[in-house]
mmCIF file of C-alpha atoms in Angstrom:
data_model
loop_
_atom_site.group_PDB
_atom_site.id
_atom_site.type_symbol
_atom_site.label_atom_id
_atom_site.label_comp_id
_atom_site.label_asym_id
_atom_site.label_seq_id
_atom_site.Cartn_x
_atom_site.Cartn_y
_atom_site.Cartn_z
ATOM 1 C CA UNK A 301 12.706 194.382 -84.156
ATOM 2 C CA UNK A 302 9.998 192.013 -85.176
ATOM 3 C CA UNK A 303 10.209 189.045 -82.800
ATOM 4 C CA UNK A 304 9.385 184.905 -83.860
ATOM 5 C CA UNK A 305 8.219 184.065 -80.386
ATOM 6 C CA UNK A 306 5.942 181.048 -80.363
ATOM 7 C CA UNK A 307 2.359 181.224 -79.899
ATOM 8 C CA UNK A 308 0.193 179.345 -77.308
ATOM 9 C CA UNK A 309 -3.795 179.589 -76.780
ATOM 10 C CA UNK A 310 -4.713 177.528 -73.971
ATOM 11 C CA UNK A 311 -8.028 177.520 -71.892
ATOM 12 C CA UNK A 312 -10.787 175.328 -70.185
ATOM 13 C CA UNK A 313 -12.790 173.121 -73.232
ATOM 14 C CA UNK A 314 -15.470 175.704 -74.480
ATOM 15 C CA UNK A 315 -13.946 178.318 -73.698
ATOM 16 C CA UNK A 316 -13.583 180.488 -76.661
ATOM 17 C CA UNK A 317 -10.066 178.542 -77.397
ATOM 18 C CA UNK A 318 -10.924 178.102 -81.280
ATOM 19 C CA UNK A 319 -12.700 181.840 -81.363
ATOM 20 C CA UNK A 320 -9.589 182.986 -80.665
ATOM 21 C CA UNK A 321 -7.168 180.689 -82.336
ATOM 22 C CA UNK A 322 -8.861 181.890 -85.322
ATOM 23 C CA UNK A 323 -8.663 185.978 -84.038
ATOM 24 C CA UNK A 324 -4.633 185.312 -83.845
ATOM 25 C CA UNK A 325 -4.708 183.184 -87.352
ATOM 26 C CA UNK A 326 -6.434 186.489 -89.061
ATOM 27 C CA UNK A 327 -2.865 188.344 -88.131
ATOM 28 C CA UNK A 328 -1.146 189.108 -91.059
ATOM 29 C CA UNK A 329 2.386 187.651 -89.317
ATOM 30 C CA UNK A 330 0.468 184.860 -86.997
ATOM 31 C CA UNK A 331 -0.510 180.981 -88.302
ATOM 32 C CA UNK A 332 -2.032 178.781 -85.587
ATOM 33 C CA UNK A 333 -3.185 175.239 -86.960
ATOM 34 C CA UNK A 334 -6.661 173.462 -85.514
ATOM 35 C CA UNK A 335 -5.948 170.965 -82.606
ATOM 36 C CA UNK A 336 -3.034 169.260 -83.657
ATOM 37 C CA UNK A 337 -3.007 166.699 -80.606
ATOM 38 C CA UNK A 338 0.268 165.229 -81.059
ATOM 39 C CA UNK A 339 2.866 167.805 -78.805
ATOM 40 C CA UNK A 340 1.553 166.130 -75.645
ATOM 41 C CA UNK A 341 1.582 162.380 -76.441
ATOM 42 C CA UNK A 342 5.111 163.379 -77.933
ATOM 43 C CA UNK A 343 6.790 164.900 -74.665
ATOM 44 C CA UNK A 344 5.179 162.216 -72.396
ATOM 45 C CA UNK A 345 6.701 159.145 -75.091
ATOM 46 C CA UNK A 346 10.048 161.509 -75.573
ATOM 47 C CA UNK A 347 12.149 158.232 -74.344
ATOM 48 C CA UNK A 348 10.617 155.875 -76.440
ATOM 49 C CA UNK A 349 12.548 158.403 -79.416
ATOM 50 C CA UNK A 350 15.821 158.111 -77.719
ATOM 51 C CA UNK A 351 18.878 160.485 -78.675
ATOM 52 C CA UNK A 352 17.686 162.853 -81.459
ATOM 53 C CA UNK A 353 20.922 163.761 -81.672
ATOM 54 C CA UNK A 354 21.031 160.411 -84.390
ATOM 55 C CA UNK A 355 18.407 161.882 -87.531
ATOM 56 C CA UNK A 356 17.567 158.435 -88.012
ATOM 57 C CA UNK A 357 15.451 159.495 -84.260
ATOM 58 C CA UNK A 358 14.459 162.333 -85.771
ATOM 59 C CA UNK A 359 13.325 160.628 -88.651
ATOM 60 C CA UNK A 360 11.024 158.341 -86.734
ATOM 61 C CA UNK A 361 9.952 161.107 -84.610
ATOM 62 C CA UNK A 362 8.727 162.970 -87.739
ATOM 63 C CA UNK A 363 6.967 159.412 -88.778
ATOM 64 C CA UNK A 364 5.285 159.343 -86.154
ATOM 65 C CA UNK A 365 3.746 162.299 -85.854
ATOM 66 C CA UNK A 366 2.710 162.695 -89.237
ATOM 67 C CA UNK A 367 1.072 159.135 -88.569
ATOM 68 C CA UNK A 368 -1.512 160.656 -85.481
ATOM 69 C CA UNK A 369 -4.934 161.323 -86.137
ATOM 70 C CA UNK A 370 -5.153 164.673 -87.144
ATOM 71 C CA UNK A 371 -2.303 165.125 -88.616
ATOM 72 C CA UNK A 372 -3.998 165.528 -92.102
ATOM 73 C CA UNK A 373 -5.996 168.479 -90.648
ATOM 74 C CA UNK A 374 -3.020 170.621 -91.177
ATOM 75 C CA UNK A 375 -2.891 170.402 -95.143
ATOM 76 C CA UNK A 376 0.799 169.572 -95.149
ATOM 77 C CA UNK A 377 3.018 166.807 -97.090
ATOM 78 C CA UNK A 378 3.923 164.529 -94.850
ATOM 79 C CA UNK A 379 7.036 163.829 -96.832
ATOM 80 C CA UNK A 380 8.095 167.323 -96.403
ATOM 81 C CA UNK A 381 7.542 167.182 -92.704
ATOM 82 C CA UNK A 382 9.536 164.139 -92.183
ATOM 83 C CA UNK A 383 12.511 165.825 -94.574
ATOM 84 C CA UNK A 384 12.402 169.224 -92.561
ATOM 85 C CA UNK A 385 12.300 167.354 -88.972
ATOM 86 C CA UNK A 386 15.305 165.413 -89.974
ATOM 87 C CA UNK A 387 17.140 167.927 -90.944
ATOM 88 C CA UNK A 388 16.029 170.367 -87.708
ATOM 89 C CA UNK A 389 18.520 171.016 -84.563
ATOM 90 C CA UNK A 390 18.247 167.817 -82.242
ATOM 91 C CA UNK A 391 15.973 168.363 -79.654
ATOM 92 C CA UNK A 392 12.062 167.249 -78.829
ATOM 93 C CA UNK A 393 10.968 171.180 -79.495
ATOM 94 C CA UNK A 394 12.505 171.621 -82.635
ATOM 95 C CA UNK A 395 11.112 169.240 -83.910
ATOM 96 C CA UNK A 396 7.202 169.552 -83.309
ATOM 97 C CA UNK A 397 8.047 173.167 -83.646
ATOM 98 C CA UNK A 398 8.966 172.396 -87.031
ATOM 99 C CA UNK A 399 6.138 171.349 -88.015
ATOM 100 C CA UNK A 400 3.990 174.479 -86.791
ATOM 101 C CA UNK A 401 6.525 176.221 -88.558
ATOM 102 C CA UNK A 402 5.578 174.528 -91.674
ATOM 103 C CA UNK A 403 1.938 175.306 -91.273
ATOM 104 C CA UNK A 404 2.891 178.741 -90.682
ATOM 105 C CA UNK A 405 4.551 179.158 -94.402
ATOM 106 C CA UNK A 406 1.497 177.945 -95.603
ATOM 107 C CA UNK A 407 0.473 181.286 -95.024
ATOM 108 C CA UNK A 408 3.620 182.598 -95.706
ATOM 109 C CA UNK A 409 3.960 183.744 -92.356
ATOM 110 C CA UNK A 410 6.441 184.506 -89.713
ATOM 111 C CA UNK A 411 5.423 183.611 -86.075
ATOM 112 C CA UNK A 412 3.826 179.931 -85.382
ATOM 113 C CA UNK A 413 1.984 178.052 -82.643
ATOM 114 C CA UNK A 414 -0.588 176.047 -81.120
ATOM 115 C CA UNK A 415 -3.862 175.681 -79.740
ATOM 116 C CA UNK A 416 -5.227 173.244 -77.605
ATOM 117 C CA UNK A 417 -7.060 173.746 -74.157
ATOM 118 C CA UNK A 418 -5.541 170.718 -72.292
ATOM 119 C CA UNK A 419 -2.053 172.787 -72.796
ATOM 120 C CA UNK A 420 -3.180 175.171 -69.823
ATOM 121 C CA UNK A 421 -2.801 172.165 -67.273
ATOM 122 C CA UNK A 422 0.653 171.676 -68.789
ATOM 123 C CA UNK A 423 2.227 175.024 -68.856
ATOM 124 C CA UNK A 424 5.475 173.718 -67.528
ATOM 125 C CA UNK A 425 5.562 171.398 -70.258
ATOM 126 C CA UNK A 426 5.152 173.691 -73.073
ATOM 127 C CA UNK A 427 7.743 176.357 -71.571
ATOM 128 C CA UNK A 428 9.986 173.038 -71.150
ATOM 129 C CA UNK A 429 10.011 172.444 -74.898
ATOM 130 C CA UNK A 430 9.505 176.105 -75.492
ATOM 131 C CA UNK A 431 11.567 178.663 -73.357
ATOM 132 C CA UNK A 432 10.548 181.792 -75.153
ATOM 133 C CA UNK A 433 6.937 180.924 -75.747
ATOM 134 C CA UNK A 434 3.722 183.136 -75.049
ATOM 135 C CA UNK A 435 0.653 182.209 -73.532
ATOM 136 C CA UNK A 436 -2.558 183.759 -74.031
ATOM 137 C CA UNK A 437 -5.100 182.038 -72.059
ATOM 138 C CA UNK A 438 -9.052 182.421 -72.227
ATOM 139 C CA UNK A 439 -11.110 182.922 -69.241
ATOM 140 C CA UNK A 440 -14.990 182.265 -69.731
ATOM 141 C CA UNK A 441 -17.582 181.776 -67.052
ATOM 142 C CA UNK A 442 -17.534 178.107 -65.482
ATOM 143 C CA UNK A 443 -21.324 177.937 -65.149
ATOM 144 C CA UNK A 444 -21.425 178.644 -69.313
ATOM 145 C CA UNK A 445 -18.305 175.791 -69.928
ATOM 146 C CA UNK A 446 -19.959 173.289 -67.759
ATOM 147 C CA UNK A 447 -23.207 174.039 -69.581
ATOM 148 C CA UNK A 448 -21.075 173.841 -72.709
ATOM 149 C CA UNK A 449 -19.625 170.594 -71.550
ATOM 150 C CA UNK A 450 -23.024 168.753 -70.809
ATOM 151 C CA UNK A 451 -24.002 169.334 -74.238
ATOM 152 C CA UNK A 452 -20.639 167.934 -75.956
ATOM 153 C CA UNK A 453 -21.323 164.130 -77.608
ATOM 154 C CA UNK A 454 -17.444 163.055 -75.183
ATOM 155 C CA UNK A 455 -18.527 164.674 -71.928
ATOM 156 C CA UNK A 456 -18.238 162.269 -68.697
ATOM 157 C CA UNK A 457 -20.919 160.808 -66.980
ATOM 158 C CA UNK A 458 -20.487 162.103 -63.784
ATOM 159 C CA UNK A 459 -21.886 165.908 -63.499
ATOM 160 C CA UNK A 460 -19.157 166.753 -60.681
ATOM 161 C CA UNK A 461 -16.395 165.675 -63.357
ATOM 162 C CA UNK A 462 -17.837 168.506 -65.123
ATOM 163 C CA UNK A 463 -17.654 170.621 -62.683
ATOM 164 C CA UNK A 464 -13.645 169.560 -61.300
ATOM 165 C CA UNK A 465 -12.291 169.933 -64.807
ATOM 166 C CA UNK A 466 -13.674 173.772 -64.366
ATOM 167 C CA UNK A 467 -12.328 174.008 -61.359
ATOM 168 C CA UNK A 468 -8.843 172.340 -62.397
ATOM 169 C CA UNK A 469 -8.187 174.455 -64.728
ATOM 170 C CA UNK A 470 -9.523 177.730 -62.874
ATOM 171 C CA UNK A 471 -6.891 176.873 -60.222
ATOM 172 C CA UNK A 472 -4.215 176.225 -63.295
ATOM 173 C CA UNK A 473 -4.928 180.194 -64.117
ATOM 174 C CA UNK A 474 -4.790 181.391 -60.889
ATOM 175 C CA UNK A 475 -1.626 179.677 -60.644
ATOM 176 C CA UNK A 476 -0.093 180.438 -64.124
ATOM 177 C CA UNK A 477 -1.051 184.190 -63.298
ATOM 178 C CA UNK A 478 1.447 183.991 -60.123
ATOM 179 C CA UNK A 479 3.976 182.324 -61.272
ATOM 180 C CA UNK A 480 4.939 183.669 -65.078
ATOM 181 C CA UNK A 481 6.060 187.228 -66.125
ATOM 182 C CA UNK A 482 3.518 189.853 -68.202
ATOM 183 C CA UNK A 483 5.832 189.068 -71.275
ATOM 184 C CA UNK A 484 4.984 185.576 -71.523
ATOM 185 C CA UNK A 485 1.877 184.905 -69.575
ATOM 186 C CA UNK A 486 -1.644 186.933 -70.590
ATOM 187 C CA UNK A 487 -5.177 186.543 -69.607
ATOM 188 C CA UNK A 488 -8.773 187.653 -71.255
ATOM 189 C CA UNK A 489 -12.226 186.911 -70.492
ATOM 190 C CA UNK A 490 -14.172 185.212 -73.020
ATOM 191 C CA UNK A 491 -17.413 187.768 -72.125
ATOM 192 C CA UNK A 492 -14.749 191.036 -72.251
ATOM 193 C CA UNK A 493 -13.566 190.036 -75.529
ATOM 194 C CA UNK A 494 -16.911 189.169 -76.882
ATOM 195 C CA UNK A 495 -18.406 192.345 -75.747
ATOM 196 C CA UNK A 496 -15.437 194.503 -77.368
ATOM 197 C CA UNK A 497 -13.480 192.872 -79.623
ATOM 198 C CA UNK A 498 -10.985 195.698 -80.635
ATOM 199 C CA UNK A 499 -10.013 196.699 -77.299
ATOM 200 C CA UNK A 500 -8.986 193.486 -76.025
ATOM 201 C CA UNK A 501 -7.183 192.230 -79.612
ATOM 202 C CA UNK A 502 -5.233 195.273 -79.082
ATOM 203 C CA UNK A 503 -4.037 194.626 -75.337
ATOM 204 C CA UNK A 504 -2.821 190.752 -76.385
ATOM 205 C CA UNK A 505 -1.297 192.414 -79.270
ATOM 206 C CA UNK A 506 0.804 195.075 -77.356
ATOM 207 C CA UNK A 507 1.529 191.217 -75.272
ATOM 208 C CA UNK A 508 2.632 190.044 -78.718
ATOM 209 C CA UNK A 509 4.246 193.144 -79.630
ATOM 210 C CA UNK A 510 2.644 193.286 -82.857
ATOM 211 C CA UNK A 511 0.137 195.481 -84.563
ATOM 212 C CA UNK A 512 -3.543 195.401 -84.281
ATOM 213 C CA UNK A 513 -5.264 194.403 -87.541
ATOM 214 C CA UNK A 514 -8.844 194.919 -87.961
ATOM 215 C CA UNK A 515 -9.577 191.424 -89.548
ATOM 216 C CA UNK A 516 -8.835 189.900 -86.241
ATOM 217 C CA UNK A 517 -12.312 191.152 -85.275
ATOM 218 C CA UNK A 518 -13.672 188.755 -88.112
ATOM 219 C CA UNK A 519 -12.486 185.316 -87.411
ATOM 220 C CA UNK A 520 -15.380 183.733 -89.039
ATOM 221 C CA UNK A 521 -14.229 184.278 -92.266
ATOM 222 C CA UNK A 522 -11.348 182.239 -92.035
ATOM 223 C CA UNK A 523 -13.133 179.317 -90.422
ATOM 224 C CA UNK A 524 -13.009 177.037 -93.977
ATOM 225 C CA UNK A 525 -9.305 177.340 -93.669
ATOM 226 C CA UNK A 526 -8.165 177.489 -90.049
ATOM 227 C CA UNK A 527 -10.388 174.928 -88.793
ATOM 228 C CA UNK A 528 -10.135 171.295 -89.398
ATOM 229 C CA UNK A 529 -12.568 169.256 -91.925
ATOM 230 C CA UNK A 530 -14.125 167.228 -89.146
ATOM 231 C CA UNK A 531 -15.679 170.427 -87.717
ATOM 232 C CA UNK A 532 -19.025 171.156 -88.539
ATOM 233 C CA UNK A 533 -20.700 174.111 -90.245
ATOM 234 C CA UNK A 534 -22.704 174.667 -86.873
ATOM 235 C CA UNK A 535 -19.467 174.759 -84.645
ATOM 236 C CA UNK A 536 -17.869 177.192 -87.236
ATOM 237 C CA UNK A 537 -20.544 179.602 -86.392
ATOM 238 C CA UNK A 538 -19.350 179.171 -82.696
ATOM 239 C CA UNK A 539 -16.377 181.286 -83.404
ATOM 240 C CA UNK A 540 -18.283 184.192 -84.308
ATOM 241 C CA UNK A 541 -17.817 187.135 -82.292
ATOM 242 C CA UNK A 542 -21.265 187.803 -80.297
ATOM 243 C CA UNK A 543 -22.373 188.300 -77.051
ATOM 244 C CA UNK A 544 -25.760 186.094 -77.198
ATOM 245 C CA UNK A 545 -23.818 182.614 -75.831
ATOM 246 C CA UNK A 546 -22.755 184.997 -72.272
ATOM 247 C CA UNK A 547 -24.497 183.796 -69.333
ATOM 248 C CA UNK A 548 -26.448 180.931 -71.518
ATOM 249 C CA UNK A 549 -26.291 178.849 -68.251
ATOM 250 C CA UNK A 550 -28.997 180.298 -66.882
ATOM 251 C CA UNK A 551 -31.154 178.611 -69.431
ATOM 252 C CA UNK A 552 -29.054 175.531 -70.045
ATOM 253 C CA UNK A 553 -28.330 174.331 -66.101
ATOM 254 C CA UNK A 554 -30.962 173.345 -63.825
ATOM 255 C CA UNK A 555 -31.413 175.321 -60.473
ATOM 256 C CA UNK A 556 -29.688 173.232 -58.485
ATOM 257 C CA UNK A 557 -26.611 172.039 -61.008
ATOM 258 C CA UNK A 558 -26.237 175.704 -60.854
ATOM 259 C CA UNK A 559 -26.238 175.763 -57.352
ATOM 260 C CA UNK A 560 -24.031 172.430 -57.653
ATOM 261 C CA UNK A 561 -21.350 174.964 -59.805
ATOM 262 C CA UNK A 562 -21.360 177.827 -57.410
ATOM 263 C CA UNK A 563 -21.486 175.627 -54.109
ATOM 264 C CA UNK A 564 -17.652 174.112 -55.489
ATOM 265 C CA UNK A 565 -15.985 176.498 -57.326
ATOM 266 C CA UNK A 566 -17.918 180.154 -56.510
ATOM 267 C CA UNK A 567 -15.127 181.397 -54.810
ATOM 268 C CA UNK A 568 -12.985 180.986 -58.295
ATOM 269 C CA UNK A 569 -15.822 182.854 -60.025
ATOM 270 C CA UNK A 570 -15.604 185.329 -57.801
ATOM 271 C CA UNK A 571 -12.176 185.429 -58.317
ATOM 272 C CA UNK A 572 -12.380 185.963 -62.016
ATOM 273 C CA UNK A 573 -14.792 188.950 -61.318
ATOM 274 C CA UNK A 574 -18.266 186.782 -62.052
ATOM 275 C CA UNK A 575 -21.429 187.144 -59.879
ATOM 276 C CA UNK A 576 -22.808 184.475 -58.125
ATOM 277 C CA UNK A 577 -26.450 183.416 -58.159
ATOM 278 C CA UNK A 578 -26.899 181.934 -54.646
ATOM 279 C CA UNK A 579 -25.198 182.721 -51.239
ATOM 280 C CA UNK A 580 -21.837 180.076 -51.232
ATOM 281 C CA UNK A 581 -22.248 176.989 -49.544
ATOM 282 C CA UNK A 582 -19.689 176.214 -47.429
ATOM 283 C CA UNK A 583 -20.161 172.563 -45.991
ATOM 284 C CA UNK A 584 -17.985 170.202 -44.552
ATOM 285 C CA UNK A 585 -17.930 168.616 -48.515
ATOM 286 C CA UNK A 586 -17.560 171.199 -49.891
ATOM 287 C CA UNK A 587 -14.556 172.253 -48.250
ATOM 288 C CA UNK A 588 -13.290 168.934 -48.511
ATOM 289 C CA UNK A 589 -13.432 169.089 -52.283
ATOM 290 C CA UNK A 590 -11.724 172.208 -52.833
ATOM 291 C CA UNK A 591 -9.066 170.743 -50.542
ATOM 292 C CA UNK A 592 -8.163 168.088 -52.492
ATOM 293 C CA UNK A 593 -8.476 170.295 -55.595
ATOM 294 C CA UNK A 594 -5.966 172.723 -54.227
ATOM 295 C CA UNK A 595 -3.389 169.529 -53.313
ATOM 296 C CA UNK A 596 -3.885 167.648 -56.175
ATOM 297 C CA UNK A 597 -3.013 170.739 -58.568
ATOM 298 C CA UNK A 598 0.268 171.680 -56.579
ATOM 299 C CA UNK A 599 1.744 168.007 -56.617
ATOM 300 C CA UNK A 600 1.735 168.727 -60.520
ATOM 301 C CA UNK A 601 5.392 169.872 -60.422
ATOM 302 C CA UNK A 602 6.053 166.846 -58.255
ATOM 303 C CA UNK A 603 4.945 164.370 -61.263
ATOM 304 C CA UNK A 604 6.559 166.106 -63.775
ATOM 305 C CA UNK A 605 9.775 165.194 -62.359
ATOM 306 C CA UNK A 606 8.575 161.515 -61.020
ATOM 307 C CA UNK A 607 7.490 160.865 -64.770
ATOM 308 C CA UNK A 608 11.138 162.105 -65.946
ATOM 309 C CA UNK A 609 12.487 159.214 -63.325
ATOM 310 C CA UNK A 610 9.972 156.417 -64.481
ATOM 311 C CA UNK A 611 10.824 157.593 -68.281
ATOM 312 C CA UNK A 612 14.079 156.539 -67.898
ATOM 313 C CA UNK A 613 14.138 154.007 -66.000
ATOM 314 C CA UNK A 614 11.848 152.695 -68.300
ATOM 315 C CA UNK A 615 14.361 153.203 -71.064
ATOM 316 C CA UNK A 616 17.908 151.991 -71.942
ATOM 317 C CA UNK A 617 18.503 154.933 -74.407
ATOM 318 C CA UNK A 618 18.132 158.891 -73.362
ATOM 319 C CA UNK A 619 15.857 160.586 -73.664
ATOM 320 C CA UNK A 620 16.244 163.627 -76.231
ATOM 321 C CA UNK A 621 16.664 166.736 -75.385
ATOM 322 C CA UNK A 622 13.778 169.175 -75.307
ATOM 323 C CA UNK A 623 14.214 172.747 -75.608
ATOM 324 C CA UNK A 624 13.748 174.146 -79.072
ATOM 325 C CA UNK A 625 16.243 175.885 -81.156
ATOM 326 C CA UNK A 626 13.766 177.834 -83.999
ATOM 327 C CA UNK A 627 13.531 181.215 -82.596
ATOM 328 C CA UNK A 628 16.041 183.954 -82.195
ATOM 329 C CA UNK A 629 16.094 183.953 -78.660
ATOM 330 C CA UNK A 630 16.688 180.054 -78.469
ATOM 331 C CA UNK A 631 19.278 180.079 -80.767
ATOM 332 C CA UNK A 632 21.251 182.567 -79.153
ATOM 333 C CA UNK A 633 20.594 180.977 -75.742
#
């Protein structure tokens, strides 16, 4: 039985994330949009939309998200959004899920999703609105994303920012790996899927439980439609399948930023199977750091539920309710 599970690609920023959004969008069945940005900023303002059980809630709901920024990056009538949200079962997920749903029959096809990298610090989140969704998240060397980073016109100042969002997110994996079952949760490396394309499309496939096509090896050639207008020419080539961007660190990180990299988070490399370049420091600092890392990341569960109290105590109506009701599975839940 073909299944309508939802669809999430998650990762650290320059990662591979669009490479393979645009692998999944080649599926014949599969339709992920370009960086939507509204499904967070939706879930953590879900009490300023009150009971979407009323569809004049779900109207403004559907308002307001065809009001964001990139909305118009989707290529979708915002009219027909805000009539098919309405009209949708009464919870938070079904109705942002609606509207990947509509960019899906764009394509006239069946299964629907998202892609953005910040999701992978917000797993809970997205298996909150979405109970049957899977995640494919892509693992890429954190001396080539921090390289990546420096490069990017909205990096931070601070170099060790760099280097903690890496980190963050590495520890995110690791923990997203432990906690969620091989049906929902899957991993690749950015350089393994680079290197040989087919081999790994077909493992997150058998994940997907759908067949392999061979135009998921050619992503490129749906950049003009699966990638938003703002995007440049330059950073369409980006999501070209090739090898020559593995291990660019070595030419665009100084010695000692590299060394700065390794001395934090080399353990995680090694983790993920990467080689270090110099022997791991292990200073009073250093340990400090990872310390706080390590605490910081497991009082994430903790906030989720101390924003749910603030939320409402911030509000006199409640809050709507969140799971979605699209799929098979949800419905029959």
């Amino acid at each position: 039985m073909s299944t309508d599970r939802p669809i999430f690609v998650v990762g650290c920023p320059r990662s591979g994330t669009t490479m393979l959004q645009l692998m999944l969008h080649a599926h014949p069945r599969i339709a992920l949009p370009p960086e939507s940005r509204f499904l967070l900023p939706a879930y953590f303002r879900r009490h300023e939309f009150g009971d979407l059980s009323d569809p004049a809630q779900r109207r403004a709901l559907a308002e307001w998200i065809t009001g964001t920024l990139h909305f118009d990056d989707l290529g979708l009538e915002a009219s027909e959004v805000i009539a098919a949200v309405a009209t949708a079962p009464p919870t938070l997920g079904s109705a942002l899920g609606t509207v990947f749903k509509l960019y899906a029959d764009r394509f006239g096809k069946p299964r629907w999703g998202d892609k953005r990298p910040s999701y992978l610090r917000n797993l809970p989140v997205i298996l909150r609105l979405f109970p049957d969704a899977q995640i494919i998240n892509i693992m890429r060397d954190g001396r080539d994303c921090v390289a990546s980073l420096k490069e990017t016109p909205w990096r931070p100042a601070d170099f060790n920012e760099l280097i903690d969002y890496w980190a963050r997110s590495a520890d995110a994996s690791l923990r997203a790996a432990r906690s969620y079952p091989t049906d929902v949760y899957h991993q690749v490396r950015y350089e393994d899927l680079v290197a040989d394309p087919e081999t790994h499309l077909r493992a997150i496939c058998r994940f997907l439980d759908e067949d392999y096509d061979p135009a998921m090896a050619r992503p490129s050639e749906l950049a003009p439609v699966a990638v938003p207008a703002y995007k440049t020419w330059h950073s369409l080539t980006r999501s070209e399948v090739t090898t020559q961007r593995v291990s660019s660190w070595q030419e665009r990180l100084s010695e000692e930023e590299a060394a700065q990299c390794e001395a934090v988070f080399g353990d995680r490399l090694t983790r993920f199977g990467y080689q270090l370049s110099t022997p791991a420091r292990r200073g009073p600092r250093i340990r400090a750091a990872r310390t706080w890392l390590t605490v910081r990341d497991k009082l994430g569960p903790a906030r989720l539920r101390a924003e749910d109290v603030r939320g409402r105590l911030k509000s006199r109506r409640r809050g709507p309710a969140l799971p979605a009701r699209l799929t098979a599975a949800e419905r029959a839940d």
